[in-house]
Each structure stands twice: as C-alpha cells, then as structure tokens.
Amino acid sequence: MSTSLFDISGRVALVTGSSRGIGRAIAEGLLDAGAVVVLNGLDPQRLLDTHRELVGRYGAERVHARAFDVTDGASTAEAVDWVEREMGPLDILVNNAGIQHRVPLLELEQADWERVVSTNLTSAFLVGREAARHMIARGRGKIVNIASVQADLARPTIAPYTASKGGIRNLTRAMTAEWAQHGLQINAIAPGYIHTEMTQKLVDDPQFNEWILGRTPAHRWGTTADIVGPLLWLASDAAGFVNGQVVFVDGGMTVVV
C-alpha cells in the first residue's frame, strides 16, 4: 500500500489544549509528519514557552500559536477565522482541551460541574462547529475529538469528567450524522490511563498504580506517544471512509472484566 495515503505534509492543523500533555504530543506528532500546526492554550505564558521550544525544532513557518478560550463562542470563531486567514485552509482539527476535577458527587459544586463539562465537551462543539463551517464549504476536513475510556466506564469522584467524555462520544456521532455527507471525517480517540502531568498523582499512588497495572492487559500506563499513531491515521486520507468511530487506545482495558 502506498504511504501517500498517510501523507499529511503541508496540511494545516489546529490542536486545542496543546501546550502540554497529550495535546502537545499530538502537535509534535503532526509536526513530525510534516503538517503546519497551530497550538492553542488558555495560559499565555505556557503556550508561549511551548511555541518557542517547538519553533526551535521545527521552524517558525510550521509552528504557530493562538491563545483563546475554547469555551467562548466568539473567541473560537475569531480564532478559527484567524487560522483560515493567516495559515490557509484548516485541514485537521483536534479537539483535545480538557480538565479534571476529582470530588464525590454529593460534594460536587454546580460551578465545578459546569466548568468541566464546558471545557471538555462544549468546547469541542464550539471549535468543531466553526471549523466545519469552512470545511463543509470545501467538501473536505478531518475532526478528531479526544474522548477517554471514561466514555464507556466510570469510577468514583470523576462524574463531570465521565459525563463530558461520554458526551464527546455522542457528539462525534452527531457531527458525523450531519457533516459526513459534506466530505468530512469526524472520529474520536479514547485514551486509557496515560502518564501525564494530570495523572502524575495517580501514578505516584502505589495502590492506584497497582490497580492500573492489574486492570490493563498491556500491564502498563499508556504514554502520550501511544496516541500519536492512531491520530495520524485518522487525520490522513487512509481513514477516508472512517466516520463516527471511537478508537480506544487503552492497552485493552475496556475489553476485559
């Protein structure tokens, strides 16, 4: 099979929440594959630091940054318009922005529920909608939403995160139902337990770490690099007839009892 199916050289990609963690790994993976990448983050200094580092490795022509609030409709519309105007047609959108808030449901404040759901789910709707306006007009485009094993599973103290990731799964399907007819492919990646800054405390907890290793058939934590391969496939022409799917990258966690 020709490797040209997987070639994304020169394509423009926007990755939300890409100043660190999974989002940064995805951005670096896209850059390694030849794409032009627009980084996004809410913290201007962290975004600037990441932007400077990646420019040093890949060059200013291929690495750009835009700090905007993905939960704000006007800001997302302005940012996507800026990408289209300054970078060229947006080919690939990765909705990765997300946060966690661990507290039992009975102690969960409404404001914290809404903050998590807005950041993890509403943002994907807002940025995805703006990107789709342009993609539909061109008859092509790739949207990859980052879900989680929590799209299918649940555990105590992370209810808003679980609800938001379940929402990502069905938002992906809803986008497919409306936009696939216009040449777009919209899919999701559902990472398992990935070792990042967000999960460092869990990795450092001996009891939880032992549970993860025992619960995961691959018997290890995932790494951010594990997400890159599936992402590049979904972002390429090789996935031209893949639509509305959730690809679990979890070491087998969701297929065993």
PDB file of N, CA, C and O in Angstrom, residues 14 16-17 40 68-73 76 80 93-98 116-132 143-147 164-165 167-172 175 179 186-188:
ATOM      1  N   LEU A  14      -5.070  22.452  13.705  1.00  0.00           N
ATOM      2  CA  LEU A  14      -5.257  23.178  14.965  1.00  0.00           C
ATOM      3  C   LEU A  14      -5.483  22.149  16.059  1.00  0.00           C
ATOM      4  O   LEU A  14      -6.363  21.285  15.931  1.00  0.00           O
ATOM      5  N   THR A  16      -6.314  21.961  20.051  1.00  0.00           N
ATOM      6  CA  THR A  16      -6.653  22.712  21.261  1.00  0.00           C
ATOM      7  C   THR A  16      -5.997  22.055  22.474  1.00  0.00           C
ATOM      8  O   THR A  16      -5.769  20.851  22.511  1.00  0.00           O
ATOM      9  N   GLY A  17      -5.695  22.885  23.446  1.00  0.00           N
ATOM     10  CA  GLY A  17      -5.061  22.376  24.667  1.00  0.00           C
ATOM     11  C   GLY A  17      -3.735  21.699  24.397  1.00  0.00           C
ATOM     12  O   GLY A  17      -3.488  20.601  24.894  1.00  0.00           O
ATOM     13  N   ASN A  40      -2.701  25.791  20.752  1.00  0.00           N
ATOM     14  CA  ASN A  40      -3.688  26.560  21.488  1.00  0.00           C
ATOM     15  C   ASN A  40      -3.558  26.276  22.975  1.00  0.00           C
ATOM     16  O   ASN A  40      -3.224  25.173  23.382  1.00  0.00           O
ATOM     17  N   PHE A  68      -6.652  31.278  23.097  1.00  0.00           N
ATOM     18  CA  PHE A  68      -8.052  31.679  23.140  1.00  0.00           C
ATOM     19  C   PHE A  68      -8.839  30.712  24.014  1.00  0.00           C
ATOM     20  O   PHE A  68      -8.424  29.579  24.246  1.00  0.00           O
ATOM     21  N   ASP A  69      -9.959  31.191  24.517  1.00  0.00           N
ATOM     22  CA  ASP A  69     -10.808  30.404  25.410  1.00  0.00           C
ATOM     23  C   ASP A  69     -11.738  29.530  24.565  1.00  0.00           C
ATOM     24  O   ASP A  69     -12.646  30.034  23.901  1.00  0.00           O
ATOM     25  N   VAL A  70     -11.500  28.226  24.609  1.00  0.00           N
ATOM     26  CA  VAL A  70     -12.280  27.302  23.782  1.00  0.00           C
ATOM     27  C   VAL A  70     -13.721  27.172  24.244  1.00  0.00           C
ATOM     28  O   VAL A  70     -14.539  26.575  23.544  1.00  0.00           O
ATOM     29  N   THR A  71     -14.058  27.724  25.403  1.00  0.00           N
ATOM     30  CA  THR A  71     -15.441  27.654  25.884  1.00  0.00           C
ATOM     31  C   THR A  71     -16.243  28.888  25.505  1.00  0.00           C
ATOM     32  O   THR A  71     -17.419  28.996  25.850  1.00  0.00           O
ATOM     33  N   ASP A  72     -15.622  29.800  24.786  1.00  0.00           N
ATOM     34  CA  ASP A  72     -16.277  31.047  24.398  1.00  0.00           C
ATOM     35  C   ASP A  72     -16.533  31.051  22.890  1.00  0.00           C
ATOM     36  O   ASP A  72     -15.602  30.980  22.088  1.00  0.00           O
ATOM     37  N   GLY A  73     -17.787  31.135  22.520  1.00  0.00           N
ATOM     38  CA  GLY A  73     -18.155  31.030  21.106  1.00  0.00           C
ATOM     39  C   GLY A  73     -17.537  32.095  20.234  1.00  0.00           C
ATOM     40  O   GLY A  73     -17.045  31.815  19.142  1.00  0.00           O
ATOM     41  N   THR A  76     -13.747  31.441  19.813  1.00  0.00           N
ATOM     42  CA  THR A  76     -13.435  30.312  18.928  1.00  0.00           C
ATOM     43  C   THR A  76     -13.660  30.690  17.464  1.00  0.00           C
ATOM     44  O   THR A  76     -12.861  30.337  16.596  1.00  0.00           O
ATOM     45  N   VAL A  80     -10.612  30.562  14.713  1.00  0.00           N
ATOM     46  CA  VAL A  80     -10.661  29.726  13.507  1.00  0.00           C
ATOM     47  C   VAL A  80     -10.581  30.595  12.264  1.00  0.00           C
ATOM     48  O   VAL A  80      -9.896  30.247  11.286  1.00  0.00           O
ATOM     49  N   LEU A  93      -8.616  19.388  12.587  1.00  0.00           N
ATOM     50  CA  LEU A  93      -8.891  19.926  13.921  1.00  0.00           C
ATOM     51  C   LEU A  93      -8.828  18.793  14.924  1.00  0.00           C
ATOM     52  O   LEU A  93      -9.472  17.753  14.746  1.00  0.00           O
ATOM     53  N   VAL A  94      -8.071  18.994  15.982  1.00  0.00           N
ATOM     54  CA  VAL A  94      -8.032  18.040  17.087  1.00  0.00           C
ATOM     55  C   VAL A  94      -8.582  18.739  18.322  1.00  0.00           C
ATOM     56  O   VAL A  94      -7.969  19.669  18.855  1.00  0.00           O
ATOM     57  N   ASN A  95      -9.759  18.323  18.766  1.00  0.00           N
ATOM     58  CA  ASN A  95     -10.377  18.869  19.972  1.00  0.00           C
ATOM     59  C   ASN A  95      -9.858  18.106  21.184  1.00  0.00           C
ATOM     60  O   ASN A  95     -10.377  17.051  21.556  1.00  0.00           O
ATOM     61  N   ASN A  96      -8.813  18.649  21.793  1.00  0.00           N
ATOM     62  CA  ASN A  96      -8.141  17.959  22.895  1.00  0.00           C
ATOM     63  C   ASN A  96      -8.305  18.649  24.243  1.00  0.00           C
ATOM     64  O   ASN A  96      -8.139  18.004  25.280  1.00  0.00           O
ATOM     65  N   ALA A  97      -8.641  19.924  24.275  1.00  0.00           N
ATOM     66  CA  ALA A  97      -8.693  20.671  25.525  1.00  0.00           C
ATOM     67  C   ALA A  97      -9.547  19.946  26.564  1.00  0.00           C
ATOM     68  O   ALA A  97     -10.657  19.504  26.269  1.00  0.00           O
ATOM     69  N   GLY A  98      -9.023  19.845  27.774  1.00  0.00           N
ATOM     70  CA  GLY A  98      -9.776  19.147  28.818  1.00  0.00           C
ATOM     71  C   GLY A  98      -9.179  19.364  30.190  1.00  0.00           C
ATOM     72  O   GLY A  98      -7.989  19.646  30.335  1.00  0.00           O
ATOM     73  N   VAL A 116     -16.075  21.812  34.109  1.00  0.00           N
ATOM     74  CA  VAL A 116     -15.506  20.632  33.463  1.00  0.00           C
ATOM     75  C   VAL A 116     -16.249  20.302  32.174  1.00  0.00           C
ATOM     76  O   VAL A 116     -15.635  20.057  31.131  1.00  0.00           O
ATOM     77  N   VAL A 117     -17.565  20.291  32.232  1.00  0.00           N
ATOM     78  CA  VAL A 117     -18.351  19.960  31.043  1.00  0.00           C
ATOM     79  C   VAL A 117     -18.140  20.995  29.938  1.00  0.00           C
ATOM     80  O   VAL A 117     -18.025  20.651  28.756  1.00  0.00           O
ATOM     81  N   SER A 118     -18.060  22.257  30.316  1.00  0.00           N
ATOM     82  CA  SER A 118     -17.833  23.309  29.335  1.00  0.00           C
ATOM     83  C   SER A 118     -16.473  23.164  28.664  1.00  0.00           C
ATOM     84  O   SER A 118     -16.354  23.258  27.428  1.00  0.00           O
ATOM     85  N   THR A 119     -15.439  22.892  29.465  1.00  0.00           N
ATOM     86  CA  THR A 119     -14.085  22.778  28.915  1.00  0.00           C
ATOM     87  C   THR A 119     -13.922  21.520  28.077  1.00  0.00           C
ATOM     88  O   THR A 119     -13.297  21.544  27.008  1.00  0.00           O
ATOM     89  N   ASN A 120     -14.480  20.409  28.539  1.00  0.00           N
ATOM     90  CA  ASN A 120     -14.244  19.122  27.883  1.00  0.00           C
ATOM     91  C   ASN A 120     -15.202  18.831  26.723  1.00  0.00           C
ATOM     92  O   ASN A 120     -14.803  18.166  25.761  1.00  0.00           O
ATOM     93  N   LEU A 121     -16.428  19.300  26.826  1.00  0.00           N
ATOM     94  CA  LEU A 121     -17.456  18.937  25.841  1.00  0.00           C
ATOM     95  C   LEU A 121     -17.932  20.121  25.011  1.00  0.00           C
ATOM     96  O   LEU A 121     -17.901  20.073  23.776  1.00  0.00           O
ATOM     97  N   THR A 122     -18.368  21.181  25.679  1.00  0.00           N
ATOM     98  CA  THR A 122     -18.890  22.326  24.936  1.00  0.00           C
ATOM     99  C   THR A 122     -17.835  22.898  24.008  1.00  0.00           C
ATOM    100  O   THR A 122     -18.142  23.334  22.886  1.00  0.00           O
ATOM    101  N   SER A 123     -16.582  22.895  24.442  1.00  0.00           N
ATOM    102  CA  SER A 123     -15.503  23.429  23.598  1.00  0.00           C
ATOM    103  C   SER A 123     -15.395  22.668  22.281  1.00  0.00           C
ATOM    104  O   SER A 123     -15.157  23.264  21.229  1.00  0.00           O
ATOM    105  N   ALA A 124     -15.559  21.350  22.333  1.00  0.00           N
ATOM    106  CA  ALA A 124     -15.472  20.548  21.108  1.00  0.00           C
ATOM    107  C   ALA A 124     -16.599  20.906  20.149  1.00  0.00           C
ATOM    108  O   ALA A 124     -16.404  20.924  18.922  1.00  0.00           O
ATOM    109  N   PHE A 125     -17.775  21.193  20.692  1.00  0.00           N
ATOM    110  CA  PHE A 125     -18.888  21.651  19.864  1.00  0.00           C
ATOM    111  C   PHE A 125     -18.573  23.006  19.241  1.00  0.00           C
ATOM    112  O   PHE A 125     -18.735  23.208  18.027  1.00  0.00           O
ATOM    113  N   LEU A 126     -18.079  23.935  20.052  1.00  0.00           N
ATOM    114  CA  LEU A 126     -17.852  25.299  19.573  1.00  0.00           C
ATOM    115  C   LEU A 126     -16.745  25.359  18.523  1.00  0.00           C
ATOM    116  O   LEU A 126     -16.929  25.932  17.442  1.00  0.00           O
ATOM    117  N   VAL A 127     -15.585  24.772  18.829  1.00  0.00           N
ATOM    118  CA  VAL A 127     -14.478  24.826  17.880  1.00  0.00           C
ATOM    119  C   VAL A 127     -14.796  23.961  16.654  1.00  0.00           C
ATOM    120  O   VAL A 127     -14.513  24.336  15.517  1.00  0.00           O
ATOM    121  N   GLY A 128     -15.409  22.796  16.911  1.00  0.00           N
ATOM    122  CA  GLY A 128     -15.782  21.919  15.807  1.00  0.00           C
ATOM    123  C   GLY A 128     -16.767  22.575  14.860  1.00  0.00           C
ATOM    124  O   GLY A 128     -16.648  22.455  13.628  1.00  0.00           O
ATOM    125  N   ARG A 129     -17.730  23.295  15.404  1.00  0.00           N
ATOM    126  CA  ARG A 129     -18.723  23.979  14.564  1.00  0.00           C
ATOM    127  C   ARG A 129     -18.065  25.031  13.673  1.00  0.00           C
ATOM    128  O   ARG A 129     -18.361  25.116  12.482  1.00  0.00           O
ATOM    129  N   GLU A 130     -17.157  25.819  14.255  1.00  0.00           N
ATOM    130  CA  GLU A 130     -16.504  26.865  13.462  1.00  0.00           C
ATOM    131  C   GLU A 130     -15.609  26.274  12.383  1.00  0.00           C
ATOM    132  O   GLU A 130     -15.567  26.760  11.250  1.00  0.00           O
ATOM    133  N   ALA A 131     -14.875  25.217  12.736  1.00  0.00           N
ATOM    134  CA  ALA A 131     -14.024  24.556  11.738  1.00  0.00           C
ATOM    135  C   ALA A 131     -14.880  23.968  10.625  1.00  0.00           C
ATOM    136  O   ALA A 131     -14.539  24.067   9.436  1.00  0.00           O
ATOM    137  N   ALA A 132     -15.997  23.367  10.991  1.00  0.00           N
ATOM    138  CA  ALA A 132     -16.860  22.709   9.999  1.00  0.00           C
ATOM    139  C   ALA A 132     -17.455  23.697   9.004  1.00  0.00           C
ATOM    140  O   ALA A 132     -17.670  23.353   7.841  1.00  0.00           O
ATOM    141  N   ILE A 143     -11.851  16.020  11.637  1.00  0.00           N
ATOM    142  CA  ILE A 143     -12.017  16.424  13.028  1.00  0.00           C
ATOM    143  C   ILE A 143     -11.810  15.195  13.900  1.00  0.00           C
ATOM    144  O   ILE A 143     -12.464  14.164  13.686  1.00  0.00           O
ATOM    145  N   VAL A 144     -10.891  15.309  14.845  1.00  0.00           N
ATOM    146  CA  VAL A 144     -10.651  14.219  15.791  1.00  0.00           C
ATOM    147  C   VAL A 144     -10.898  14.760  17.193  1.00  0.00           C
ATOM    148  O   VAL A 144     -10.221  15.697  17.639  1.00  0.00           O
ATOM    149  N   ASN A 145     -11.877  14.201  17.875  1.00  0.00           N
ATOM    150  CA  ASN A 145     -12.203  14.587  19.244  1.00  0.00           C
ATOM    151  C   ASN A 145     -11.517  13.633  20.219  1.00  0.00           C
ATOM    152  O   ASN A 145     -11.539  12.419  20.007  1.00  0.00           O
ATOM    153  N   ILE A 146     -10.934  14.166  21.262  1.00  0.00           N
ATOM    154  CA  ILE A 146     -10.256  13.316  22.243  1.00  0.00           C
ATOM    155  C   ILE A 146     -11.231  12.979  23.369  1.00  0.00           C
ATOM    156  O   ILE A 146     -11.647  13.854  24.137  1.00  0.00           O
ATOM    157  N   ALA A 147     -11.599  11.718  23.434  1.00  0.00           N
ATOM    158  CA  ALA A 147     -12.513  11.216  24.467  1.00  0.00           C
ATOM    159  C   ALA A 147     -11.689  10.583  25.602  1.00  0.00           C
ATOM    160  O   ALA A 147     -10.673  11.136  26.025  1.00  0.00           O
ATOM    161  N   SER A 164     -18.728  14.237  30.576  1.00  0.00           N
ATOM    162  CA  SER A 164     -18.253  15.017  29.430  1.00  0.00           C
ATOM    163  C   SER A 164     -17.646  14.129  28.357  1.00  0.00           C
ATOM    164  O   SER A 164     -17.837  14.372  27.157  1.00  0.00           O
ATOM    165  N   LYS A 165     -16.929  13.084  28.748  1.00  0.00           N
ATOM    166  CA  LYS A 165     -16.302  12.211  27.762  1.00  0.00           C
ATOM    167  C   LYS A 165     -17.328  11.297  27.094  1.00  0.00           C
ATOM    168  O   LYS A 165     -17.193  10.944  25.920  1.00  0.00           O
ATOM    169  N   GLY A 167     -20.219  12.404  26.507  1.00  0.00           N
ATOM    170  CA  GLY A 167     -20.774  13.375  25.582  1.00  0.00           C
ATOM    171  C   GLY A 167     -19.931  13.524  24.329  1.00  0.00           C
ATOM    172  O   GLY A 167     -20.463  13.674  23.222  1.00  0.00           O
ATOM    173  N   ILE A 168     -18.615  13.467  24.483  1.00  0.00           N
ATOM    174  CA  ILE A 168     -17.719  13.543  23.325  1.00  0.00           C
ATOM    175  C   ILE A 168     -17.995  12.391  22.359  1.00  0.00           C
ATOM    176  O   ILE A 168     -18.030  12.573  21.134  1.00  0.00           O
ATOM    177  N   ARG A 169     -18.200  11.210  22.908  1.00  0.00           N
ATOM    178  CA  ARG A 169     -18.512  10.052  22.061  1.00  0.00           C
ATOM    179  C   ARG A 169     -19.750  10.328  21.207  1.00  0.00           C
ATOM    180  O   ARG A 169     -19.738  10.117  19.982  1.00  0.00           O
ATOM    181  N   ASN A 170     -20.809  10.811  21.816  1.00  0.00           N
ATOM    182  CA  ASN A 170     -22.045  11.021  21.063  1.00  0.00           C
ATOM    183  C   ASN A 170     -22.039  12.310  20.257  1.00  0.00           C
ATOM    184  O   ASN A 170     -22.731  12.407  19.231  1.00  0.00           O
ATOM    185  N   LEU A 171     -21.253  13.307  20.672  1.00  0.00           N
ATOM    186  CA  LEU A 171     -21.078  14.492  19.833  1.00  0.00           C
ATOM    187  C   LEU A 171     -20.385  14.100  18.532  1.00  0.00           C
ATOM    188  O   LEU A 171     -20.740  14.598  17.452  1.00  0.00           O
ATOM    189  N   THR A 172     -19.426  13.195  18.616  1.00  0.00           N
ATOM    190  CA  THR A 172     -18.733  12.699  17.429  1.00  0.00           C
ATOM    191  C   THR A 172     -19.728  12.053  16.476  1.00  0.00           C
ATOM    192  O   THR A 172     -19.676  12.247  15.254  1.00  0.00           O
ATOM    193  N   MET A 175     -21.956  14.856  14.937  1.00  0.00           N
ATOM    194  CA  MET A 175     -21.232  15.567  13.879  1.00  0.00           C
ATOM    195  C   MET A 175     -21.189  14.735  12.601  1.00  0.00           C
ATOM    196  O   MET A 175     -21.380  15.254  11.488  1.00  0.00           O
ATOM    197  N   TRP A 179     -22.409  16.001   9.076  1.00  0.00           N
ATOM    198  CA  TRP A 179     -21.325  16.560   8.263  1.00  0.00           C
ATOM    199  C   TRP A 179     -20.628  15.564   7.346  1.00  0.00           C
ATOM    200  O   TRP A 179     -19.930  15.968   6.416  1.00  0.00           O
ATOM    201  N   ILE A 186     -15.234  12.647  10.904  1.00  0.00           N
ATOM    202  CA  ILE A 186     -15.200  13.036  12.310  1.00  0.00           C
ATOM    203  C   ILE A 186     -15.124  11.774  13.146  1.00  0.00           C
ATOM    204  O   ILE A 186     -15.998  10.895  13.042  1.00  0.00           O
ATOM    205  N   ASN A 187     -14.083  11.643  13.918  1.00  0.00           N
ATOM    206  CA  ASN A 187     -13.888  10.464  14.762  1.00  0.00           C
ATOM    207  C   ASN A 187     -13.347  10.883  16.121  1.00  0.00           C
ATOM    208  O   ASN A 187     -13.051  12.067  16.353  1.00  0.00           O
ATOM    209  N   ALA A 188     -13.229   9.921  17.013  1.00  0.00           N
ATOM    210  CA  ALA A 188     -12.705  10.211  18.350  1.00  0.00           C
ATOM    211  C   ALA A 188     -11.653   9.180  18.729  1.00  0.00           C
ATOM    212  O   ALA A 188     -11.700   8.030  18.290  1.00  0.00           O
TER     213      ALA A 188
END
